[in-house]
Short mmCIF file of C-alpha atoms in Angstrom, two decimals:
data_model
loop_
_atom_site.label_atom_id
_atom_site.label_comp_id
_atom_site.label_asym_id
_atom_site.label_seq_id
_atom_site.Cartn_x
_atom_site.Cartn_y
_atom_site.Cartn_z
CA MET A 63 6.08 -14.37 -28.94
CA PRO A 64 7.25 -12.40 -25.89
CA SER A 65 4.60 -11.60 -23.30
CA VAL A 66 3.22 -8.07 -23.15
CA LEU A 67 4.24 -8.24 -19.49
CA ASN A 68 7.87 -8.14 -20.62
CA GLU A 69 7.50 -4.61 -22.00
CA ALA A 70 9.20 -1.73 -20.20
CA VAL A 71 7.16 1.10 -18.67
CA LYS A 72 8.51 4.65 -18.57
CA LEU A 73 7.09 6.89 -15.85
CA PRO A 74 6.67 10.65 -16.43
CA CYS A 75 9.66 11.42 -14.19
CA GLY A 76 11.86 9.36 -16.55
CA LEU A 77 12.20 6.26 -14.38
CA VAL A 78 11.99 3.10 -16.51
CA LEU A 79 10.54 -0.13 -15.13
CA PRO A 80 12.10 -3.06 -17.03
CA ASN A 81 8.80 -4.97 -17.15
CA ARG A 82 5.15 -4.62 -16.12
CA LEU A 83 5.21 -6.83 -13.01
CA ALA A 84 5.52 -5.02 -9.68
CA LYS A 85 5.92 -6.60 -6.30
CA ALA A 86 3.13 -4.78 -4.46
CA ALA A 87 3.43 -3.51 -0.90
CA LEU A 88 3.00 -6.10 1.83
CA ALA A 89 3.14 -5.90 5.62
CA GLU A 90 6.46 -7.53 6.49
CA ALA A 91 6.41 -7.06 10.31
CA LEU A 92 10.21 -7.31 10.26
CA ALA A 93 11.36 -3.93 11.62
CA GLY A 94 11.55 -5.15 15.22
CA SER A 95 10.77 -3.21 18.37
CA GLU A 96 13.10 -0.41 17.28
CA ASN A 97 11.05 0.16 14.08
CA THR A 98 14.09 0.35 11.90
CA VAL A 99 15.90 -1.54 9.13
CA THR A 100 16.82 -5.01 10.37
CA PRO A 101 18.99 -7.79 8.89
CA THR A 102 15.89 -9.96 8.28
CA LEU A 103 14.14 -7.15 6.44
CA LEU A 104 17.22 -6.71 4.26
CA LYS A 105 17.38 -10.43 3.50
CA ALA A 106 13.73 -10.45 2.43
CA TYR A 107 14.31 -7.62 -0.03
CA GLU A 108 17.57 -9.08 -1.29
CA ARG A 109 15.53 -12.17 -2.15
CA TRP A 110 12.85 -10.15 -3.96
CA GLY A 111 15.64 -8.18 -5.63
CA ARG A 112 16.75 -11.37 -7.42
CA GLY A 113 13.24 -12.12 -8.64
CA GLY A 114 13.20 -10.13 -11.88
CA TRP A 115 10.51 -7.64 -10.86
CA GLY A 116 9.81 -4.54 -12.92
CA ALA A 117 9.47 -2.62 -9.65
CA ILE A 118 9.59 -3.52 -5.97
CA LEU A 119 7.28 -1.60 -3.66
CA THR A 120 8.13 -1.87 0.01
CA GLY A 121 5.65 -2.33 2.80
CA ASN A 122 4.59 0.65 4.87
CA VAL A 123 7.28 2.99 6.10
CA GLN A 124 5.48 5.18 8.63
CA VAL A 125 6.32 8.87 8.59
CA ASP A 126 5.98 9.18 12.39
CA VAL A 127 7.19 6.53 14.84
CA ASN A 128 4.54 7.73 17.29
CA HIS A 129 1.77 6.57 14.95
CA LEU A 130 2.22 3.08 13.51
CA GLY A 131 -0.21 0.87 11.67
CA GLN A 132 1.44 -2.24 13.14
CA PRO A 133 3.94 -2.56 16.01
CA TYR A 134 6.82 -3.67 13.76
CA ASP A 135 6.58 -1.14 10.93
CA PRO A 136 9.77 0.74 10.01
CA ALA A 137 9.34 4.44 10.66
CA LEU A 138 10.94 7.86 10.68
CA HIS A 139 11.97 8.65 14.25
CA GLY A 140 12.26 12.41 13.96
CA GLU A 141 12.84 15.31 11.63
CA TYR A 142 15.19 14.61 8.73
CA THR A 143 17.25 17.64 7.80
CA GLY A 144 19.47 16.20 5.09
CA LYS A 145 22.63 14.13 4.71
CA ALA A 146 24.88 16.28 6.90
CA GLY A 147 24.78 15.10 10.51
CA ASN A 148 22.55 12.11 9.70
CA GLU A 149 25.17 9.69 8.43
CA PRO A 150 24.19 6.67 10.62
CA LEU A 151 20.52 7.07 9.71
CA LEU A 152 21.35 7.43 6.04
CA ALA A 153 23.60 4.36 6.15
CA ARG A 154 20.75 2.19 7.47
CA TRP A 155 18.32 3.26 4.78
CA THR A 156 20.99 3.09 2.07
CA SER A 157 21.52 -0.57 2.97
CA TYR A 158 17.78 -1.07 2.41
CA ALA A 159 17.87 0.62 -1.00
CA THR A 160 20.90 -1.46 -1.97
CA ALA A 161 19.17 -4.68 -0.96
CA VAL A 162 16.12 -3.80 -3.05
CA GLN A 163 17.62 -2.58 -6.28
CA GLN A 164 21.28 -1.91 -6.79
CA GLN A 165 22.42 -5.49 -7.32
CA HIS A 166 19.74 -6.57 -9.79
CA GLY A 167 18.21 -3.43 -11.27
CA SER A 168 14.59 -3.54 -10.09
CA PRO A 169 13.60 0.02 -9.10
CA GLY A 170 12.72 0.29 -5.42
CA ILE A 171 9.70 2.42 -4.48
CA VAL A 172 8.95 3.01 -0.80
CA GLN A 173 5.34 3.10 0.34
CA ILE A 174 5.15 5.89 2.92
CA CYS A 175 2.18 6.18 5.20
CA HIS A 176 0.48 7.68 8.25
CA PRO A 177 -2.24 5.44 9.73
CA GLY A 178 -4.30 8.22 11.28
CA ARG A 179 -7.16 6.73 13.30
CA GLN A 180 -6.10 3.20 12.22
CA SER A 181 -3.09 3.27 14.53
CA VAL A 182 -3.45 0.42 17.00
CA ARG A 183 -3.34 1.49 20.66
CA PHE A 184 -0.22 -0.57 21.35
CA ALA A 185 1.65 0.43 18.18
CA GLY A 186 3.83 3.53 18.19
CA ARG A 187 5.40 5.64 20.87
CA ARG A 188 2.67 8.15 21.62
CA GLY A 189 1.48 6.16 24.67
CA VAL A 190 -1.41 3.70 25.01
CA PHE A 191 -3.87 6.36 26.22
CA ALA A 192 -2.98 9.05 23.70
CA SER A 193 -5.40 9.88 20.90
CA THR A 194 -4.83 9.01 17.28
CA LEU A 195 -5.04 11.68 14.57
CA ALA A 196 -7.80 12.06 11.99
CA PRO A 197 -9.42 14.72 9.81
CA SER A 198 -12.53 14.41 11.99
CA ALA A 199 -13.08 12.80 15.39
CA ILE A 200 -14.96 9.77 14.05
CA PRO A 201 -14.10 6.51 15.84
CA LEU A 202 -13.26 3.36 13.94
CA GLN A 203 -16.07 0.81 13.66
CA ILE A 204 -14.96 -2.76 13.04
CA GLY A 205 -18.33 -4.47 13.39
CA GLU A 206 -21.78 -4.47 14.94
CA GLY A 207 -22.73 -5.26 18.50
CA PHE A 208 -21.26 -4.92 21.95
CA LEU A 209 -18.29 -7.24 21.39
CA ALA A 210 -17.16 -5.42 18.26
CA ARG A 211 -17.50 -2.01 19.89
CA GLY A 212 -15.54 -3.21 22.92
CA LEU A 213 -12.72 -4.59 20.81
CA ALA A 214 -12.61 -1.41 18.73
CA TRP A 215 -12.22 0.65 21.92
CA LEU A 216 -9.50 -1.68 23.17
CA LEU A 217 -7.50 -1.62 19.95
CA PHE A 218 -8.07 1.87 18.58
CA PRO A 219 -8.09 5.02 20.75
CA ALA A 220 -10.63 7.71 19.96
CA PRO A 221 -9.17 9.99 17.27
CA ARG A 222 -8.56 13.70 17.72
CA GLU A 223 -9.47 16.09 14.92
CA MET A 224 -6.28 17.54 13.49
CA ASP A 225 -5.73 21.28 13.70
CA GLN A 226 -3.65 23.26 11.21
CA ALA A 227 -0.45 22.68 13.17
CA ASP A 228 -1.06 18.92 13.08
CA ILE A 229 -1.68 19.04 9.34
CA ASP A 230 1.43 21.09 8.66
CA ARG A 231 3.55 18.74 10.77
CA VAL A 232 2.31 15.58 9.02
CA VAL A 233 2.81 17.14 5.58
CA ARG A 234 6.38 17.93 6.59
CA GLN A 235 6.86 14.37 7.89
CA PHE A 236 5.84 12.94 4.52
CA ALA A 237 8.29 15.29 2.81
CA ASP A 238 11.07 14.41 5.27
CA THR A 239 10.51 10.70 4.71
CA ALA A 240 10.53 11.08 0.93
CA ARG A 241 13.74 13.15 1.10
CA LEU A 242 15.42 10.47 3.23
CA MET A 243 14.37 7.76 0.77
CA ALA A 244 15.74 9.79 -2.17
CA ASP A 245 19.01 10.49 -0.36
CA SER A 246 19.30 6.77 0.45
CA GLY A 247 19.15 5.79 -3.21
CA PHE A 248 15.58 4.58 -3.66
CA SER A 249 13.91 5.31 -7.01
CA GLY A 250 10.65 6.71 -5.68
CA VAL A 251 7.91 6.77 -3.08
CA GLU A 252 4.26 5.85 -3.11
CA LEU A 253 1.93 7.92 -0.91
CA HIS A 254 -0.49 5.50 0.72
CA GLY A 255 -3.92 7.02 0.12
CA ALA A 256 -5.91 3.78 0.44
CA HIS A 257 -6.90 1.10 2.96
CA GLY A 258 -8.40 3.60 5.39
CA TYR A 259 -5.13 5.30 6.37
CA LEU A 260 -4.84 9.03 7.04
CA ILE A 261 -4.69 10.31 3.44
CA ASP A 262 -7.71 8.15 2.60
CA GLN A 263 -9.49 9.49 5.68
CA PHE A 264 -9.08 13.01 4.30
CA LEU A 265 -10.23 12.01 0.81
CA ASN A 266 -13.34 10.16 1.98
CA ALA A 267 -16.54 12.02 2.90
CA LYS A 268 -17.40 9.27 5.41
CA THR A 269 -14.42 10.16 7.59
CA ASN A 270 -13.89 13.82 6.69
CA LYS A 271 -16.59 16.14 8.04
CA ARG A 272 -14.41 19.27 8.12
CA THR A 273 -15.75 22.65 7.05
CA ASP A 274 -12.39 24.38 6.52
CA ALA A 275 -10.02 24.28 3.53
CA TYR A 276 -9.62 20.50 3.92
CA GLY A 277 -13.27 19.41 3.78
CA GLY A 278 -16.74 20.00 2.40
CA SER A 279 -16.12 19.12 -1.26
CA ALA A 280 -14.15 16.55 -3.23
CA GLU A 281 -11.60 19.20 -4.16
CA LYS A 282 -11.11 20.39 -0.58
CA ARG A 283 -10.84 16.84 0.76
CA ALA A 284 -7.99 16.29 -1.72
CA LYS A 285 -6.04 19.33 -0.50
CA PHE A 286 -4.16 17.38 2.21
CA LEU A 287 -2.84 14.90 -0.35
CA LEU A 288 -2.05 17.61 -2.89
CA ASP A 289 -0.14 19.56 -0.22
CA ILE A 290 1.92 16.42 0.49
CA ILE A 291 2.66 15.89 -3.21
CA HIS A 292 3.85 19.48 -3.61
CA ALA A 293 5.96 19.31 -0.43
CA VAL A 294 7.59 16.07 -1.56
CA ARG A 295 8.34 17.42 -5.03
CA GLU A 296 10.19 20.35 -3.48
CA VAL A 297 12.73 18.12 -1.70
CA VAL A 298 13.36 15.20 -4.10
CA PRO A 299 15.22 15.09 -7.44
CA ALA A 300 13.31 15.52 -10.69
CA GLY A 301 13.84 11.87 -11.67
CA PHE A 302 12.47 10.54 -8.39
CA ALA A 303 9.05 8.88 -8.82
CA VAL A 304 6.07 10.04 -6.73
CA GLY A 305 3.06 7.74 -6.95
CA VAL A 306 -0.21 7.41 -5.06
CA LYS A 307 -2.17 4.36 -3.92
CA LEU A 308 -5.88 5.14 -4.04
CA ASN A 309 -8.97 3.42 -2.69
CA SER A 310 -11.70 2.28 -5.03
CA ALA A 311 -13.73 -0.15 -2.91
CA ASP A 312 -15.27 2.40 -0.55
CA HIS A 313 -16.86 4.50 -3.28
CA ASN A 314 -20.42 3.87 -4.42
CA SER A 315 -22.40 5.41 -7.29
CA SER A 316 -23.24 8.52 -5.27
CA THR A 317 -19.57 9.34 -4.62
CA PHE A 318 -18.03 7.95 -7.80
CA GLU A 319 -17.86 11.30 -9.59
CA GLU A 320 -16.19 12.89 -6.56
CA THR A 321 -13.54 10.19 -6.68
CA MET A 322 -12.98 10.85 -10.37
CA THR A 323 -12.66 14.54 -9.58
CA GLN A 324 -9.93 13.74 -7.07
CA ILE A 325 -8.12 11.51 -9.56
CA GLY A 326 -8.23 14.37 -12.03
CA LEU A 327 -6.53 16.61 -9.47
CA LEU A 328 -3.82 13.99 -8.98
CA ALA A 329 -3.28 13.82 -12.74
CA GLU A 330 -2.96 17.61 -12.85
CA ALA A 331 -0.46 17.45 -9.98
CA GLY A 332 1.73 15.21 -12.14
CA VAL A 333 1.84 11.99 -10.14
CA ASP A 334 4.05 9.40 -11.82
CA PHE A 335 1.63 6.54 -11.31
CA LEU A 336 -1.64 5.72 -9.60
CA GLU A 337 -2.10 2.35 -7.94
CA ILE A 338 -5.71 1.23 -7.61
CA SER A 339 -6.50 -0.90 -4.60
CA GLY A 340 -9.27 -0.77 -2.02
CA GLY A 341 -10.62 -1.51 1.43
CA SER A 342 -9.86 -0.50 5.02
CA TYR A 343 -9.76 -2.02 8.50
CA GLU A 344 -13.53 -1.55 8.61
CA ASN A 345 -14.02 -3.28 5.24
CA PRO A 346 -10.87 -5.12 4.09
CA LYS A 347 -11.70 -5.64 0.42
CA MET A 348 -8.02 -5.40 -0.57
CA LEU A 349 -7.75 -9.03 0.57
CA GLY A 350 -10.61 -10.24 -1.59
CA LEU A 351 -12.28 -12.07 1.29
CA ASP A 352 -15.72 -11.24 -0.12
CA ALA A 353 -14.81 -11.28 -3.80
CA PRO A 354 -17.54 -12.94 -5.90
CA LYS A 355 -16.62 -16.27 -7.40
CA SER A 356 -18.48 -16.17 -10.72
CA GLU A 357 -16.69 -17.58 -13.76
CA ARG A 358 -16.58 -14.07 -15.26
CA THR A 359 -14.86 -12.67 -12.16
CA LEU A 360 -12.39 -15.52 -11.98
CA ALA A 361 -11.56 -15.07 -15.66
CA ARG A 362 -10.72 -11.40 -15.28
CA GLU A 363 -9.08 -11.97 -11.84
CA ALA A 364 -8.51 -8.37 -10.72
CA PHE A 365 -10.69 -7.21 -7.82
CA PHE A 366 -10.83 -3.56 -8.94
CA LEU A 367 -10.75 -3.95 -12.71
CA GLU A 368 -13.94 -2.03 -13.56
CA PHE A 369 -12.84 0.98 -11.54
CA ALA A 370 -9.48 0.93 -13.33
CA ARG A 371 -11.22 0.68 -16.70
CA GLU A 372 -13.27 3.83 -16.04
CA THR A 373 -10.20 5.66 -14.73
CA ARG A 374 -8.30 4.77 -17.89
CA GLN A 375 -11.10 6.05 -20.12
CA ARG A 376 -11.17 9.41 -18.36
CA PHE A 377 -7.43 9.86 -17.82
CA PRO A 378 -5.70 7.96 -20.64
CA SER A 379 -2.25 9.42 -19.98
CA LEU A 380 -2.18 8.47 -16.28
CA VAL A 381 0.10 5.50 -15.60
CA LEU A 382 -2.07 2.95 -13.76
CA MET A 383 -1.00 0.09 -11.54
CA LEU A 384 -3.71 -2.44 -10.67
CA THR A 385 -3.26 -4.64 -7.61
CA GLY A 386 -5.47 -7.34 -6.14
CA GLY A 387 -6.47 -10.79 -7.36
CA PHE A 388 -4.02 -11.52 -10.17
CA ARG A 389 -2.96 -15.16 -10.06
CA THR A 390 -2.17 -16.10 -13.69
CA ARG A 391 -0.08 -14.78 -16.53
CA ALA A 392 -3.14 -14.92 -18.80
CA GLY A 393 -5.17 -12.75 -16.43
CA ALA A 394 -2.37 -10.20 -16.10
CA GLU A 395 -1.83 -10.10 -19.86
CA SER A 396 -5.55 -9.62 -20.46
CA ALA A 397 -5.69 -6.56 -18.20
CA VAL A 398 -2.78 -4.94 -20.06
CA GLN A 399 -4.04 -5.91 -23.51
CA GLN A 400 -7.44 -4.38 -22.70
CA ASN A 401 -5.55 -1.16 -21.85
CA VAL A 402 -7.01 -1.22 -18.34
CA CYS A 403 -3.62 -0.72 -16.68
CA ASP A 404 0.11 -0.39 -17.37
CA ILE A 405 1.53 -2.21 -14.35
CA ILE A 406 0.35 -5.41 -12.65
CA GLY A 407 0.74 -5.44 -8.88
CA LEU A 408 1.30 -8.82 -7.22
CA GLY A 409 1.11 -8.90 -3.42
CA ARG A 410 0.33 -12.18 -1.68
CA PRO A 411 1.69 -14.26 -4.61
CA ALA A 412 5.02 -12.44 -4.15
CA ALA A 413 5.12 -13.57 -0.52
CA ILE A 414 4.81 -17.20 -1.61
CA ASP A 415 7.09 -17.04 -4.66
CA PRO A 416 9.58 -14.14 -4.71
CA ASP A 417 10.69 -15.35 -8.17
CA LEU A 418 7.21 -15.19 -9.70
CA PRO A 419 8.21 -12.84 -12.59
CA LYS A 420 10.58 -15.54 -13.84
CA VAL A 421 7.52 -17.79 -14.19
CA PHE A 422 5.18 -15.24 -15.77
CA LEU A 423 7.85 -14.00 -18.20
CA ASP A 424 9.09 -17.43 -19.28
CA ASP A 425 7.97 -17.89 -22.90
CA GLY A 426 8.72 -21.58 -22.63
CA LEU A 427 5.88 -22.13 -20.15
CA GLU A 428 2.29 -22.71 -21.21
CA ASP A 429 -0.39 -20.51 -19.65
CA GLU A 430 -1.55 -23.39 -17.45
CA GLN A 431 1.91 -23.48 -15.89
CA ALA A 432 2.32 -19.70 -15.53
CA ARG A 433 0.06 -19.31 -12.53
CA LEU A 434 0.10 -19.41 -8.74
CA VAL A 435 -2.99 -20.79 -7.04
CA LEU A 436 -3.61 -19.63 -3.47
CA GLY A 437 -6.25 -21.00 -1.14
CA ARG A 438 -7.81 -19.29 1.84
CA VAL A 439 -5.82 -18.89 5.03
CA PRO A 440 -7.41 -21.23 7.60
CA MET A 441 -9.44 -19.44 10.25
CA PRO A 442 -9.81 -20.98 13.73
CA ALA A 443 -13.37 -21.92 14.66
CA LEU A 444 -13.51 -19.37 17.47
CA ALA A 445 -12.39 -16.55 15.15
CA ARG A 446 -15.22 -17.38 12.74
CA LEU A 447 -17.71 -16.58 15.49
CA LEU A 448 -16.45 -13.04 15.98
CA PRO A 449 -18.76 -10.43 14.39
CA PHE A 450 -16.26 -8.43 12.31
CA LYS A 451 -14.37 -8.89 9.06
CA GLY A 452 -11.10 -7.57 10.40
CA VAL A 453 -10.33 -10.91 12.04
CA GLY A 454 -9.97 -12.66 8.69
CA ALA A 455 -7.96 -9.75 7.31
CA GLY A 456 -5.60 -9.85 10.27
CA LEU A 457 -5.07 -13.59 9.91
CA GLU A 458 -4.37 -13.20 6.18
CA SER A 459 -1.85 -10.42 6.79
CA ASN A 460 -0.07 -12.34 9.55
CA TYR A 461 0.07 -15.52 7.46
CA TYR A 462 1.77 -13.84 4.52
CA ALA A 463 4.11 -11.88 6.79
CA ALA A 464 5.19 -15.23 8.22
CA GLN A 465 5.92 -16.51 4.69
CA ILE A 466 8.08 -13.45 4.00
CA LYS A 467 10.05 -14.19 7.14
CA ARG A 468 10.42 -17.82 6.06
CA PHE A 469 12.00 -17.06 2.70
CA ALA A 470 14.15 -14.35 4.30
CA GLN A 471 15.52 -17.13 6.51
CA GLY A 472 16.08 -19.44 3.56
CA LEU A 473 13.06 -21.63 4.32
CA ARG A 474 10.44 -22.92 1.92
CA THR A 475 7.20 -20.96 1.84
CA ILE A 476 3.83 -22.66 2.26
CA ALA A 477 0.91 -21.63 0.08
CA PRO A 478 -2.38 -21.61 2.02
CA GLY A 479 -4.95 -24.27 1.26
CA LEU A 480 -2.47 -26.51 -0.56
#
């Protein structure tokens, strides 16, 4: 009997995903010092493009080259005014879209992002002493104690509270980036509203202390994201998907209803899908470093499954993608069969095996064979002594970025802990 994972998923915009397995966004660190499309980046996505994915989500494409999450993120270098007069730029991004999807049919969806206060001091072209941007001037805290505070100061400049001109400019940058991706031939974009980046900073009461139209209530904190969605819709074709990645891990019982209110606003805005993830630089739960290891948790696999279940109950028509922790076909099938989500996001497993859908969708394989076991990335002894979680998260991210580079170069990947 064919796996439920082999079923197609039709998004509200009309885009059809040929199956339920999506290669989730990963930091590739392959855009070089020019922060643009490189041959190695293209080779990585050509390899994923042959893997049989229902959708391929790219790593972060930053909407402003002055504000990068990592030094080697691809980014928009200036205002995009359309195809006329931008032929070289369009050719570069069209080669990216072609590598992702046009040869093998997996829709390519570009994750577009602004890091806000999580822009590392040495990443981007604003200058090492320039401030980062944030809804409120709240510095990043990556741990307790003098050492953690010193490292936070070294890595992350103090943020500046955005004024209306800043907000309008960033909204326009998101729209420009989405328009360029649509003109290049991609099938959609995902607005990165998780992991502590700028959209998440606006959504979250911990980082948004504004008293104007963009803060003070759950609805007002969502205005920045809603403005971006509306601006993007105005410049992309009707069949172009617009999704959102949303944080779940930072919300406790006291803020849960506010989060549900914001999801309701996204549903009303007509987003094509909602990806549920979680964590930030301050608390990197998207990597599962602190995930409990009970038999019940291991059986259900997904880190954010309960949050997705509640979202599904309240918004049954919203297309949900759940990312984080899936390692077996049985676990992925269970999440879909329980009607918790529509799309299964696979991140780190996709960096180790770019052909993983061919394993999960092979009816000839028993469940015990349709799995990918990953151990922990080894942490040097000195790093274990440092008083902040971000060290482990950084090592994890760098390890899997190195595996992406390996298979882009035709080399065998190495699963951690094996």
